[in-house]
Amino acid sequence: MKHALLLVAVLLGGCTLFKSKVEPAPAPVAAAKLAPPGLADPNGTPIERVPFRIGVSSATVEKLAKQQGCTSAQGAGLVTEPGPVEVYRMRCEDGKVFMARCELRQCVKM
């Protein structure tokens, strides 16, 4: 009797595998790259370049930046890993940099 119950439990447990959707693996994030030789800070430390990535709050940060007088053709890029707390960076046309911190899609200027 115990073997029959165990067999039924195993078979029913396996059925749920076919009905549930498997979450796709997250897309790989490009690693930060060092700037070309010759680009360094005043102390000689190489400058790290972060690839431009759009995040879920990029549009919100762009609106927030526009309210502060910052406009950009490229827009706001995600600096940190995607998650509940994210940091965005936007290079303004006047050369300034606008940064914002978003927690659960609620963004504030840094």
Short mmCIF file of C-alpha atoms in Angstrom, two decimals:
data_model
loop_
_atom_site.label_atom_id
_atom_site.label_comp_id
_atom_site.label_asym_id
_atom_site.label_seq_id
_atom_site.Cartn_x
_atom_site.Cartn_y
_atom_site.Cartn_z
CA MET A 1 0.00 0.00 0.00
CA LYS A 2 2.82 2.43 0.88
CA HIS A 3 4.48 1.77 -2.47
CA ALA A 4 1.26 2.53 -4.34
CA LEU A 5 0.81 5.85 -2.49
CA LEU A 6 4.43 6.77 -3.14
CA LEU A 7 4.03 5.92 -6.84
CA VAL A 8 0.87 8.06 -7.11
CA ALA A 9 2.61 10.99 -5.36
CA VAL A 10 5.61 10.79 -7.69
CA LEU A 11 3.45 10.57 -10.80
CA LEU A 12 1.22 13.46 -9.76
CA GLY A 13 4.22 15.56 -8.78
CA GLY A 14 5.73 15.03 -12.22
CA CYS A 15 2.53 16.20 -13.92
CA THR A 16 2.96 19.70 -12.55
CA LEU A 17 6.20 20.04 -14.47
CA PHE A 18 4.33 19.89 -17.76
CA LYS A 19 1.72 22.51 -16.82
CA SER A 20 4.03 25.10 -15.29
CA LYS A 21 5.92 27.57 -17.44
CA VAL A 22 9.66 27.68 -17.16
CA GLU A 23 11.01 31.20 -16.66
CA PRO A 24 13.55 32.15 -19.33
CA ALA A 25 17.08 32.83 -18.18
CA PRO A 26 17.87 36.54 -17.81
CA ALA A 27 19.83 38.08 -20.65
CA PRO A 28 23.55 38.33 -19.93
CA VAL A 29 24.73 41.75 -18.85
CA ALA A 30 27.76 43.16 -20.59
CA ALA A 31 30.71 43.53 -18.27
CA ALA A 32 32.13 46.96 -17.63
CA LYS A 33 35.11 47.73 -19.84
CA LEU A 34 38.16 49.78 -19.12
CA ALA A 35 38.55 52.89 -21.21
CA PRO A 36 41.09 52.83 -24.05
CA PRO A 37 44.70 53.33 -22.96
CA GLY A 38 45.46 56.94 -22.16
CA LEU A 39 42.12 57.71 -20.50
CA ALA A 40 42.76 57.93 -16.78
CA ASP A 41 41.88 60.10 -13.82
CA PRO A 42 44.41 62.61 -12.43
CA ASN A 43 45.92 59.87 -10.23
CA GLY A 44 46.60 57.64 -13.25
CA THR A 45 43.82 55.14 -12.46
CA PRO A 46 42.15 53.88 -15.66
CA ILE A 47 38.59 55.14 -16.14
CA GLU A 48 35.98 52.38 -16.17
CA ARG A 49 33.33 52.65 -18.88
CA VAL A 50 29.87 51.20 -18.27
CA PRO A 51 27.90 50.10 -21.35
CA PHE A 52 24.60 51.92 -21.98
CA ARG A 53 21.57 49.87 -20.92
CA ILE A 54 17.93 50.89 -20.82
CA GLY A 55 16.07 50.02 -17.62
CA VAL A 56 12.42 49.86 -16.61
CA SER A 57 12.58 53.39 -15.17
CA SER A 58 14.60 55.05 -17.97
CA ALA A 59 11.60 57.05 -19.23
CA THR A 60 10.74 58.19 -15.70
CA VAL A 61 14.30 59.37 -15.10
CA GLU A 62 14.33 61.21 -18.44
CA LYS A 63 11.15 63.11 -17.43
CA LEU A 64 12.68 63.92 -14.05
CA ALA A 65 15.86 65.17 -15.74
CA LYS A 66 13.84 67.31 -18.16
CA GLN A 67 12.17 69.01 -15.18
CA GLN A 68 15.69 69.89 -13.98
CA GLY A 69 16.64 71.35 -17.40
CA CYS A 70 18.62 68.31 -18.59
CA THR A 71 17.95 66.93 -22.07
CA SER A 72 19.80 64.22 -23.94
CA ALA A 73 19.55 62.46 -27.28
CA GLN A 74 20.67 59.14 -25.78
CA GLY A 75 18.47 59.12 -22.67
CA ALA A 76 18.91 57.63 -19.20
CA GLY A 77 20.96 54.47 -18.88
CA LEU A 78 20.91 51.90 -16.10
CA VAL A 79 24.20 51.90 -14.17
CA THR A 80 23.47 49.16 -11.61
CA GLU A 81 22.10 45.66 -12.03
CA PRO A 82 18.32 45.48 -12.56
CA GLY A 83 16.42 45.01 -9.30
CA PRO A 84 14.26 46.74 -6.72
CA VAL A 85 16.85 49.54 -6.31
CA GLU A 86 18.45 50.93 -9.47
CA VAL A 87 20.69 53.88 -10.30
CA TYR A 88 20.40 55.72 -13.63
CA ARG A 89 22.79 58.14 -15.32
CA MET A 90 22.07 60.61 -18.08
CA ARG A 91 24.58 62.88 -19.82
CA CYS A 92 22.94 66.25 -20.46
CA GLU A 93 23.53 68.19 -23.69
CA ASP A 94 25.26 70.95 -21.69
CA GLY A 95 27.88 68.43 -20.47
CA LYS A 96 26.49 67.93 -16.97
CA VAL A 97 25.52 64.52 -15.64
CA PHE A 98 22.08 63.81 -14.12
CA MET A 99 21.77 60.80 -11.82
CA ALA A 100 18.70 59.32 -10.16
CA ARG A 101 17.99 56.48 -7.74
CA CYS A 102 14.86 54.43 -8.26
CA GLU A 103 13.42 52.14 -5.62
CA LEU A 104 10.50 50.02 -6.80
CA ARG A 105 10.12 52.43 -9.77
CA GLN A 106 9.91 55.51 -7.53
CA CYS A 107 12.73 57.77 -8.72
CA VAL A 108 14.47 60.72 -7.03
CA LYS A 109 17.36 62.92 -8.12
CA MET A 110 20.70 62.07 -6.51
#
